[in-house]
Short mmCIF file of C-alpha atoms (C1' of nucleotides) in Angstrom, two decimals:
data_model
loop_
_atom_site.label_atom_id
_atom_site.label_comp_id
_atom_site.label_asym_id
_atom_site.label_seq_id
_atom_site.Cartn_x
_atom_site.Cartn_y
_atom_site.Cartn_z
CA MET A 701 -0.02 0.02 -0.06
CA ALA A 702 1.83 3.06 -1.28
CA ARG A 703 0.99 6.12 0.73
CA VAL A 704 0.62 9.28 -1.19
CA SER A 705 0.64 12.67 0.58
CA CYS A 706 2.24 16.03 0.24
CA SER A 707 5.93 15.96 1.17
CA ASP A 708 6.25 12.37 2.30
CA PRO A 709 9.56 12.36 4.14
CA ALA A 710 11.10 8.89 3.15
CA PRO A 711 8.84 5.97 3.70
CA ASP A 712 10.80 3.64 1.50
CA PRO A 713 14.51 2.85 2.38
CA VAL A 714 15.29 2.90 -1.51
CA PRO A 715 12.60 5.48 -2.63
CA ASP A 716 12.75 4.81 -6.37
CA VAL A 717 15.90 5.70 -8.16
CA ARG A 718 14.12 7.48 -10.78
CA ARG A 719 12.44 9.90 -8.12
CA ARG A 720 15.80 10.32 -6.45
CA LEU A 721 17.55 11.34 -9.59
CA LEU A 722 15.12 14.01 -10.28
CA ASP A 723 15.16 15.28 -6.69
CA VAL A 724 18.94 15.34 -6.44
CA ALA A 725 19.18 16.94 -10.00
CA ALA A 726 16.92 19.78 -8.90
CA GLU A 727 19.01 20.07 -5.61
CA VAL A 728 22.37 20.25 -7.37
CA LEU A 729 20.94 22.60 -9.98
CA ALA A 730 19.62 24.88 -7.24
CA GLU A 731 22.69 24.96 -5.15
CA GLU A 732 25.49 24.84 -7.67
CA GLY A 733 24.17 25.96 -10.99
CA PRO A 734 23.72 24.18 -14.21
CA SER A 735 27.46 23.57 -14.77
CA ALA A 736 27.52 21.37 -11.77
CA LEU A 737 24.67 19.12 -12.97
CA THR A 738 26.70 16.46 -14.75
CA THR A 739 25.75 12.82 -15.24
CA ARG A 740 28.65 11.52 -13.07
CA ARG A 741 28.18 13.94 -10.35
CA LEU A 742 24.38 13.38 -10.22
CA THR A 743 24.73 9.43 -10.11
CA ARG A 744 27.54 9.58 -7.64
CA GLU A 745 25.24 11.67 -5.30
CA VAL A 746 22.42 9.26 -5.75
CA GLY A 747 24.74 6.19 -5.25
CA THR A 748 24.26 4.45 -8.69
CA SER A 749 26.02 4.53 -11.97
CA THR A 750 25.58 6.73 -14.99
CA MET A 751 23.62 3.99 -16.69
CA ALA A 752 20.60 4.70 -14.27
CA VAL A 753 20.10 8.17 -16.18
CA TYR A 754 19.86 6.32 -19.42
CA THR A 755 17.64 3.48 -18.49
CA HIS A 756 15.07 5.94 -16.74
CA PHE A 757 15.34 8.97 -19.05
CA GLY A 758 17.26 8.12 -22.10
CA SER A 759 19.63 11.10 -22.02
CA MET A 760 20.71 13.78 -19.73
CA PRO A 761 18.79 16.56 -21.57
CA ALA A 762 15.56 14.38 -21.14
CA LEU A 763 16.22 14.30 -17.42
CA VAL A 764 16.58 18.17 -17.37
CA ARG A 765 13.38 18.27 -19.29
CA GLU A 766 11.55 16.58 -16.43
CA VAL A 767 13.25 18.70 -13.89
CA VAL A 768 11.98 21.74 -15.90
CA ALA A 769 8.51 20.32 -16.18
CA ASP A 770 8.53 19.80 -12.48
CA GLY A 771 9.59 23.44 -12.09
CA PHE A 772 6.76 24.68 -14.24
CA ALA A 773 4.33 22.58 -12.31
CA GLN A 774 5.58 24.00 -9.01
CA LEU A 775 5.37 27.59 -10.43
CA CYS A 776 1.84 26.89 -11.51
CA ALA A 777 0.95 25.48 -8.16
CA ARG A 778 2.57 28.46 -6.42
CA VAL A 779 0.56 30.96 -8.51
CA GLY A 780 -2.56 28.87 -8.24
CA ALA A 781 -2.39 28.80 -4.40
CA VAL A 782 -2.83 32.58 -4.22
CA PRO A 783 -6.30 33.15 -2.86
CA ARG A 784 -8.60 34.94 -5.22
CA THR A 785 -10.68 37.87 -3.75
CA ASP A 786 -13.21 40.23 -4.90
CA ASP A 787 -10.50 42.86 -5.32
CA THR A 788 -9.29 41.86 -8.79
CA LEU A 789 -6.61 44.61 -8.81
CA HIS A 790 -5.35 43.12 -5.57
CA ASP A 791 -5.30 39.74 -7.07
CA LEU A 792 -2.99 41.04 -9.88
CA THR A 793 -0.65 42.27 -7.24
CA THR A 794 -0.56 39.18 -5.22
CA VAL A 795 -0.42 36.86 -8.20
CA ALA A 796 2.58 38.82 -9.53
CA ALA A 797 4.33 38.80 -6.13
CA ALA A 798 3.84 35.03 -5.85
CA TYR A 799 5.31 34.55 -9.34
CA ARG A 800 8.39 36.70 -8.56
CA GLN A 801 8.77 35.06 -5.23
CA HIS A 802 9.01 31.69 -6.71
CA ALA A 803 11.47 32.86 -9.33
CA LEU A 804 13.55 34.43 -6.58
CA ALA A 805 13.54 31.19 -4.49
CA HIS A 806 14.48 28.98 -7.46
CA PRO A 807 16.71 31.40 -9.60
CA ARG A 808 18.67 28.68 -11.47
CA LEU A 809 15.69 26.61 -12.19
CA TYR A 810 13.73 29.65 -13.34
CA ALA A 811 16.66 30.55 -15.72
CA VAL A 812 16.73 27.06 -17.22
CA MET A 813 12.85 27.00 -17.53
CA PHE A 814 13.01 30.26 -19.67
CA GLY A 815 15.86 29.26 -22.02
CA SER A 816 18.50 31.03 -20.34
CA ALA A 817 21.29 29.02 -18.84
CA SER A 818 21.73 26.50 -21.66
CA LEU A 819 22.66 23.49 -19.49
CA GLY A 820 24.36 21.42 -21.96
CA GLY A 821 22.59 20.30 -24.92
CA TYR A 822 19.02 20.92 -23.25
CA ARG A 823 16.76 23.20 -25.25
CA LEU A 824 13.14 24.22 -24.53
CA SER A 825 10.83 21.91 -26.48
CA ASP A 826 7.48 23.04 -27.57
CA GLU A 827 5.82 20.91 -25.00
CA ASP A 828 7.89 22.36 -22.29
CA LYS A 829 6.64 25.69 -23.41
CA GLY A 830 3.18 24.35 -23.35
CA VAL A 831 3.58 23.54 -19.62
CA GLY A 832 4.85 26.87 -19.03
CA LEU A 833 1.92 28.63 -20.74
CA GLU A 834 -0.38 26.92 -18.37
CA ALA A 835 0.98 29.05 -15.53
CA PHE A 836 0.46 32.05 -17.96
CA GLY A 837 -3.12 30.95 -18.38
CA GLN A 838 -3.64 31.56 -14.80
CA LEU A 839 -2.68 35.13 -15.25
CA VAL A 840 -4.84 35.45 -18.24
CA ALA A 841 -7.74 34.35 -16.05
CA VAL A 842 -7.06 36.90 -13.39
CA VAL A 843 -7.04 39.49 -16.19
CA GLU A 844 -10.24 38.29 -17.43
CA ARG A 845 -11.82 38.58 -14.09
CA ALA A 846 -10.40 42.05 -13.69
CA MET A 847 -12.03 43.03 -17.06
CA ALA A 848 -15.28 41.51 -16.05
CA ALA A 849 -15.21 43.50 -12.79
CA GLY A 850 -14.46 46.65 -14.69
CA THR A 851 -11.05 47.18 -13.09
CA LEU A 852 -9.22 46.87 -16.42
CA ARG A 853 -10.31 48.21 -19.77
CA ARG A 854 -11.74 45.50 -22.03
CA ASP A 855 -9.17 44.15 -24.42
CA ASP A 856 -7.51 40.90 -25.56
CA PRO A 857 -6.89 39.27 -22.05
CA ALA A 858 -3.92 37.29 -23.34
CA ALA A 859 -2.42 40.55 -24.74
CA VAL A 860 -2.88 42.37 -21.52
CA ALA A 861 -1.66 39.44 -19.38
CA GLY A 862 1.34 39.18 -21.76
CA GLN A 863 2.31 42.85 -21.16
CA LEU A 864 2.33 42.28 -17.45
CA TRP A 865 4.22 38.91 -17.73
CA THR A 866 6.66 40.61 -20.11
CA ALA A 867 7.53 43.42 -17.64
CA LEU A 868 7.61 41.17 -14.69
CA HIS A 869 9.90 38.66 -16.37
CA GLY A 870 12.21 41.30 -17.54
CA TYR A 871 12.55 42.58 -14.04
CA ILE A 872 13.40 39.02 -12.84
CA MET A 873 15.85 38.46 -15.53
CA LEU A 874 17.79 41.57 -15.03
CA GLU A 875 17.57 41.08 -11.22
CA GLN A 876 19.20 37.52 -11.60
CA ALA A 877 21.79 38.88 -14.16
CA GLY A 878 22.94 41.45 -11.59
CA PHE A 879 22.02 44.50 -13.67
CA HIS A 880 19.88 46.20 -10.92
CA ARG A 881 22.76 48.11 -9.36
CA VAL A 882 21.60 50.91 -11.44
CA VAL A 883 19.36 52.01 -8.63
CA ASP A 884 19.52 51.66 -4.83
CA ASP A 885 16.13 49.92 -4.21
CA PRO A 886 15.17 48.08 -7.38
CA GLU A 887 11.83 46.92 -6.01
CA ASP A 888 10.64 50.35 -5.08
CA ALA A 889 12.34 52.32 -8.00
CA LEU A 890 11.66 49.77 -10.73
CA LEU A 891 9.22 46.91 -10.10
CA HIS A 892 6.41 48.58 -8.32
CA PRO A 893 6.33 51.89 -10.35
CA MET A 894 6.66 49.96 -13.57
CA LEU A 895 3.81 47.63 -12.83
CA GLY A 896 1.89 50.57 -11.38
CA HIS A 897 2.14 52.62 -14.54
CA LEU A 898 1.36 49.65 -16.62
CA VAL A 899 -1.80 48.69 -14.79
CA ALA A 900 -2.83 52.34 -14.64
CA GLY A 901 -2.50 52.38 -18.47
CA LEU A 902 -4.49 49.23 -18.91
CA ALA A 903 -7.14 50.47 -16.38
CA ALA A 904 -7.72 54.01 -17.57
CA ASP A 905 -11.26 54.64 -18.47
CA ARG A 906 -10.66 57.68 -20.57
CA MET A 907 -8.94 57.17 -23.78
CA PRO A 908 -5.46 58.71 -24.19
CA GLY A 909 -5.05 61.85 -26.21
CA MET B 402 51.52 51.66 -43.13
CA ALA B 403 48.49 49.98 -41.57
CA ARG B 404 45.18 51.38 -43.02
CA VAL B 405 42.48 51.87 -40.56
CA SER B 406 38.85 52.33 -41.59
CA CYS B 407 35.42 50.75 -41.05
CA SER B 408 35.03 47.33 -42.30
CA ASP B 409 38.45 46.75 -43.82
CA PRO B 410 37.97 43.68 -45.92
CA ALA B 411 41.25 41.74 -45.59
CA PRO B 412 44.33 43.91 -46.21
CA ASP B 413 46.54 41.47 -44.58
CA PRO B 414 46.96 37.86 -45.63
CA VAL B 415 47.37 36.74 -41.99
CA PRO B 416 45.29 39.38 -40.26
CA ASP B 417 46.25 38.80 -36.67
CA VAL B 418 45.42 35.51 -35.13
CA ARG B 419 43.94 37.16 -32.14
CA ARG B 420 41.54 39.25 -34.12
CA ARG B 421 40.49 36.27 -36.25
CA LEU B 422 39.76 34.16 -33.13
CA LEU B 423 37.46 36.91 -31.80
CA ASP B 424 35.69 37.37 -35.21
CA VAL B 425 35.27 33.62 -35.91
CA ALA B 426 34.14 33.09 -32.34
CA ALA B 427 31.41 35.78 -32.66
CA GLU B 428 30.46 34.27 -36.01
CA VAL B 429 30.18 30.68 -34.77
CA LEU B 430 28.31 31.84 -31.62
CA ALA B 431 25.87 33.92 -33.91
CA GLU B 432 25.29 31.06 -36.42
CA GLU B 433 25.28 27.91 -34.25
CA GLY B 434 24.90 28.95 -30.73
CA PRO B 435 26.94 28.68 -27.49
CA SER B 436 27.22 24.93 -27.63
CA ALA B 437 29.07 25.08 -30.96
CA LEU B 438 31.70 27.58 -29.66
CA THR B 439 34.33 25.09 -28.43
CA THR B 440 38.13 25.48 -28.36
CA ARG B 441 38.86 22.84 -30.99
CA ARG B 442 36.16 23.94 -33.28
CA LEU B 443 37.20 27.57 -33.16
CA THR B 444 40.94 27.01 -33.69
CA ARG B 445 40.12 24.42 -36.46
CA GLU B 446 38.17 27.07 -38.14
CA VAL B 447 40.82 29.63 -37.86
CA GLY B 448 43.55 27.27 -38.90
CA THR B 449 45.59 27.14 -35.71
CA SER B 450 45.97 24.94 -32.66
CA THR B 451 44.08 25.18 -29.39
CA MET B 452 47.23 26.82 -27.83
CA ALA B 453 46.47 29.98 -29.70
CA VAL B 454 43.47 30.58 -27.40
CA TYR B 455 45.61 30.22 -24.32
CA THR B 456 48.47 32.40 -25.45
CA HIS B 457 46.08 35.19 -26.48
CA PHE B 458 43.40 34.97 -23.82
CA GLY B 459 44.42 32.61 -21.11
CA SER B 460 41.34 30.64 -21.26
CA MET B 461 37.99 30.08 -23.15
CA PRO B 462 35.85 32.03 -20.87
CA ALA B 463 38.29 34.87 -21.15
CA LEU B 464 37.83 34.81 -24.96
CA VAL B 465 34.19 34.81 -24.50
CA ARG B 466 34.43 37.78 -22.13
CA GLU B 467 36.11 39.76 -24.95
CA VAL B 468 33.39 38.68 -27.44
CA VAL B 469 30.85 39.91 -24.95
CA ALA B 470 32.68 43.23 -24.52
CA ASP B 471 32.68 43.65 -28.33
CA GLY B 472 28.96 42.89 -28.18
CA PHE B 473 28.23 45.59 -25.57
CA ALA B 474 30.45 48.14 -27.51
CA GLN B 475 28.31 47.30 -30.69
CA LEU B 476 25.11 47.73 -28.90
CA CYS B 477 26.38 50.90 -27.46
CA ALA B 478 27.42 52.15 -30.82
CA ARG B 479 24.07 51.09 -32.38
CA VAL B 480 22.07 53.02 -29.78
CA GLY B 481 24.45 55.95 -29.88
CA ALA B 482 24.11 56.23 -33.62
CA VAL B 483 20.41 56.93 -33.29
CA PRO B 484 19.92 60.64 -34.27
CA ARG B 485 18.65 62.78 -31.35
CA THR B 486 15.94 65.35 -32.27
CA ASP B 487 14.01 67.92 -30.44
CA ASP B 488 11.12 65.37 -29.98
CA THR B 489 12.34 63.66 -26.94
CA LEU B 490 9.42 61.30 -26.89
CA HIS B 491 10.15 60.29 -30.38
CA ASP B 492 13.76 59.85 -29.24
CA LEU B 493 12.68 57.36 -26.67
CA THR B 494 10.94 55.33 -29.28
CA THR B 495 13.62 55.30 -31.86
CA VAL B 496 16.34 54.43 -29.18
CA ALA B 497 14.31 51.50 -27.88
CA ALA B 498 13.73 50.38 -31.44
CA ALA B 499 17.44 50.35 -32.15
CA TYR B 500 18.19 48.50 -29.00
CA ARG B 501 15.60 45.75 -29.79
CA GLN B 502 16.79 45.74 -33.53
CA HIS B 503 20.32 44.89 -32.35
CA ALA B 504 19.11 42.19 -29.99
CA LEU B 505 17.12 40.68 -32.78
CA ALA B 506 20.16 40.89 -35.13
CA HIS B 507 22.40 39.13 -32.65
CA PRO B 508 20.20 36.88 -30.47
CA ARG B 509 22.69 34.48 -29.23
CA LEU B 510 25.14 37.15 -28.36
CA TYR B 511 22.63 39.10 -26.67
CA ALA B 512 21.54 36.12 -24.61
CA VAL B 513 25.27 35.63 -23.46
CA MET B 514 25.68 39.22 -22.84
CA PHE B 515 22.82 39.26 -20.27
CA GLY B 516 23.59 36.07 -18.43
CA SER B 517 21.36 33.74 -20.22
CA ALA B 518 23.01 30.94 -22.31
CA SER B 519 25.73 30.01 -19.83
CA LEU B 520 28.33 29.13 -22.51
CA GLY B 521 30.49 26.62 -20.51
CA GLY B 522 32.10 28.27 -17.46
CA TYR B 523 31.71 31.93 -18.48
CA ARG B 524 29.98 34.11 -16.08
CA LEU B 525 29.30 37.87 -16.17
CA SER B 526 31.99 39.79 -14.37
CA ASP B 527 31.36 43.10 -12.78
CA GLU B 528 33.42 44.94 -15.36
CA ASP B 529 31.43 43.24 -18.12
CA LYS B 530 28.31 44.70 -16.38
CA GLY B 531 29.93 47.98 -16.30
CA VAL B 532 30.48 48.04 -20.02
CA GLY B 533 26.76 47.01 -20.43
CA LEU B 534 25.73 49.82 -18.17
CA GLU B 535 27.30 52.33 -20.42
CA ALA B 536 24.62 51.48 -22.97
CA PHE B 537 22.11 51.99 -20.23
CA GLY B 538 23.60 55.39 -19.52
CA GLN B 539 22.56 56.49 -22.97
CA LEU B 540 18.97 55.67 -22.15
CA VAL B 541 19.30 57.57 -18.95
CA ALA B 542 20.58 60.57 -21.01
CA VAL B 543 17.57 60.42 -23.25
CA VAL B 544 15.23 60.21 -20.34
CA GLU B 545 16.94 63.20 -18.69
CA ARG B 546 16.50 65.15 -21.92
CA ALA B 547 12.83 64.19 -21.87
CA MET B 548 12.43 65.31 -18.32
CA ALA B 549 14.04 68.63 -19.10
CA ALA B 550 11.84 69.07 -21.97
CA GLY B 551 8.79 68.44 -19.88
CA THR B 552 7.88 65.36 -21.73
CA LEU B 553 8.40 63.07 -18.89
CA ARG B 554 7.55 63.87 -15.25
CA ARG B 555 10.48 64.75 -13.15
CA ASP B 556 11.80 61.73 -11.29
CA ASP B 557 14.97 59.74 -10.90
CA PRO B 558 16.28 59.36 -14.42
CA ALA B 559 18.04 56.07 -13.59
CA ALA B 560 14.88 54.61 -12.23
CA VAL B 561 12.68 55.73 -15.08
CA ALA B 562 15.11 54.45 -17.70
CA GLY B 563 15.33 51.28 -15.62
CA GLN B 564 11.66 50.64 -15.88
CA LEU B 565 11.78 51.23 -19.76
CA TRP B 566 14.90 48.96 -20.10
CA THR B 567 13.37 46.23 -17.98
CA ALA B 568 10.08 46.01 -19.98
CA LEU B 569 12.10 46.13 -23.27
CA HIS B 570 14.38 43.41 -22.05
CA GLY B 571 11.63 41.33 -20.89
CA TYR B 572 10.15 41.43 -24.23
CA ILE B 573 13.29 40.53 -26.03
CA MET B 574 13.91 37.69 -23.61
CA LEU B 575 10.44 35.98 -24.04
CA GLU B 576 10.56 36.64 -27.76
CA GLN B 577 13.90 34.77 -28.02
CA ALA B 578 12.74 31.98 -25.71
CA GLY B 579 9.80 31.55 -27.96
CA PHE B 580 7.06 32.36 -25.65
CA HIS B 581 5.39 34.90 -27.76
CA ARG B 582 3.02 32.48 -29.35
CA VAL B 583 0.53 33.53 -26.80
CA VAL B 584 -0.69 36.32 -29.17
CA ASP B 585 -0.85 36.69 -32.90
CA ASP B 586 1.16 39.84 -33.34
CA PRO B 587 3.56 40.19 -30.28
CA GLU B 588 4.87 43.48 -31.39
CA ASP B 589 1.55 45.06 -31.86
CA ALA B 590 -0.29 43.34 -28.97
CA LEU B 591 2.58 43.34 -26.42
CA LEU B 592 5.47 45.62 -27.01
CA HIS B 593 4.00 48.73 -28.31
CA PRO B 594 1.07 48.92 -25.96
CA MET B 595 3.25 47.95 -22.96
CA LEU B 596 5.77 50.72 -23.78
CA GLY B 597 3.02 53.09 -24.44
CA HIS B 598 1.22 52.52 -21.22
CA LEU B 599 4.59 52.81 -19.38
CA VAL B 600 5.51 56.20 -21.11
CA ALA B 601 2.01 57.28 -20.45
CA GLY B 602 2.27 56.60 -16.77
CA LEU B 603 5.70 58.24 -16.73
CA ALA B 604 4.46 61.34 -18.60
CA ALA B 605 1.22 61.97 -16.89
CA ASP B 606 1.02 65.54 -15.47
CA ARG B 607 -1.75 64.70 -13.02
CA MET B 608 -1.06 62.57 -10.05
CA PRO B 609 -2.80 59.12 -10.01
CA GLY B 610 -5.60 58.71 -7.42
"C1'" DC C 450 77.93 35.58 -36.77
"C1'" DA C 451 76.74 33.46 -32.41
"C1'" DT C 452 73.95 33.84 -28.33
"C1'" DG C 453 70.16 34.12 -25.45
"C1'" DC C 454 65.46 35.83 -24.89
"C1'" DT C 455 60.55 36.19 -25.94
"C1'" DG C 456 56.52 35.40 -28.16
"C1'" DT C 457 53.93 32.13 -30.87
"C1'" DC C 458 52.07 27.93 -31.90
"C1'" DA C 459 52.09 22.41 -32.95
"C1'" DT C 460 51.92 18.10 -30.53
"C1'" DA C 461 50.56 15.18 -27.09
"C1'" DA C 462 48.75 14.32 -22.94
"C1'" DC C 463 45.47 14.53 -18.58
"C1'" DG C 464 41.01 14.50 -16.44
"C1'" DT C 465 36.16 15.10 -17.19
"C1'" DC C 466 32.04 15.18 -19.92
"C1'" DG C 467 27.76 12.68 -22.40
"C1'" DT C 468 26.87 8.41 -24.26
"C1'" DT C 469 27.00 3.52 -25.55
"C1'" DA C 470 28.17 -1.60 -25.56
"C1'" DT C 471 28.50 -5.31 -22.89
"C1'" DC C 472 27.35 -8.27 -19.33
"C1'" DG C 473 25.98 -9.62 -14.60
"C1'" DT C 474 22.25 -9.81 -11.38
"C1'" DC C 475 18.13 -9.86 -9.67
"C1'" DA C 476 12.60 -10.81 -9.56
"C1'" DC C 477 9.38 -12.79 -11.85
"C1'" DT C 478 6.61 -16.46 -14.78
"C1'" DC C 479 5.79 -21.29 -16.51
"C1'" DG D 1307 14.70 -25.14 -12.51
"C1'" DA D 1308 14.75 -22.69 -17.07
"C1'" DG D 1309 13.54 -18.53 -19.42
"C1'" DT D 1310 12.66 -13.64 -19.43
"C1'" DG D 1311 13.06 -8.85 -18.93
"C1'" DA D 1312 14.22 -4.79 -16.18
"C1'" DC D 1313 17.93 -2.73 -13.80
"C1'" DG D 1314 22.47 -1.13 -13.34
"C1'" DA D 1315 27.79 -1.83 -12.76
"C1'" DT D 1316 32.08 -1.69 -15.58
"C1'" DA D 1317 34.60 -0.11 -19.26
"C1'" DA D 1318 35.11 2.01 -23.44
"C1'" DC D 1319 34.44 5.89 -27.22
"C1'" DG D 1320 34.92 10.44 -28.80
"C1'" DA D 1321 34.94 15.34 -27.65
"C1'" DC D 1322 35.60 18.83 -24.31
"C1'" DG D 1323 38.85 22.58 -21.65
"C1'" DT D 1324 43.24 22.77 -20.21
"C1'" DT D 1325 48.37 22.09 -19.63
"C1'" DA D 1326 53.37 20.62 -20.30
"C1'" DT D 1327 56.68 20.43 -23.65
"C1'" DG D 1328 59.29 21.71 -27.25
"C1'" DA D 1329 60.05 23.73 -32.02
"C1'" DC D 1330 60.64 27.73 -34.41
"C1'" DA D 1331 60.94 32.87 -35.66
"C1'" DG D 1332 62.35 37.64 -34.61
"C1'" DC D 1333 65.35 40.35 -32.37
"C1'" DA D 1334 68.63 42.35 -29.18
"C1'" DT D 1335 73.15 41.91 -27.45
"C1'" DG D 1336 78.11 39.93 -27.33
#
DNA sequence: CATGCTGTCATAACGTCGTTATCGTCACTC
DNA sequence: GAGTGACGATAACGACGTTATGACAGCATG
């Protein structure tokens, strides 16, 4: 009888080589970066041979692909866990904050997820992007609710959500690349005003001009 | 008598191994991506041995560093070549367009420049970022002129320029990662409205609320 | 001219990488 | 007990970045 629950500690003395490979891979990636995630290092850590990677995943890029898929799923779950309220504008803020928080907590994984940090021969596949776009779909939903509530001007929800995502993603990328020394407090000087101006532009009732 | 002019074809039959290494490296990087830029491949292409890399640069990451520095210089020059007019708002647009145009023309180099696409052991150094920030300084200058002209509200020019840069950079990153399938015409649905709302928010004379 | 020095690069090697072929070892079925 | 298939340990392949060694050219000095 296999118990299944959130964050099972270690019920099995040999808890599935495949699962451990994925977990240790994510761990090594998170702690030491993409260049440390090698076949030999990973299998040594798990206590098996390099063949384990190939019997379970076929190749190292395929293993990375699953790590990335897990990363997208976690991001999706993190964003999905944000409680939705009647204040749709507030929801936009909290969802964006959760997104950024997750990216900050897993910077290397986030970088690999979005095509940065090449990590050997691994490249984003279309299905990977599909999984990533599920998280984006949540943002679209929030935008749609905001439009329905009259908080945002009616427009293509995907386009509006895309604008918010683009700005947020750009902030995260520059933050992780270390280019935010241009101002003292990037969050107060860059992120919040930028999103504020963007939301204001998207919310304005009166047409510009 | 060494002739020096823009884009000299090939005056010298052996035009400096060091220079050729840098040029071919940039070429291979641009055409086949970071994973193709190996010591052996590069030196084979140039027609020398791997030692040439070490006598001239010390290591492969150091060579990449110079390629990146060249890339920042080119970006800087490209943005600097945009004619400044009396219409400071128009200048903001043309400068941003030139920036994006350069990134689109050299996508792999741009990715390496900004910390994406790890490229072996190479990491952005602080001085690399310093060179990159020179290009940013040009945007700050344009913003300052716009504030002086009353086009943009008075504020910290670096912060305002940072917001524009962040949004633009985010767009370019997602564009190159292939995540822009969310809308049909990303440029019209994402980039232009986003920058428009941002500039509108930065330009508004009346305070929000 | 001979000499030593310096910068440049060819050759070959070291250790590590991803990957593969081979083969032993289990758990299972009949 | 024999047969089967999944798993993984061992060892090897080619390619990687890097290094040690040495050959060769240019050039100053005796």
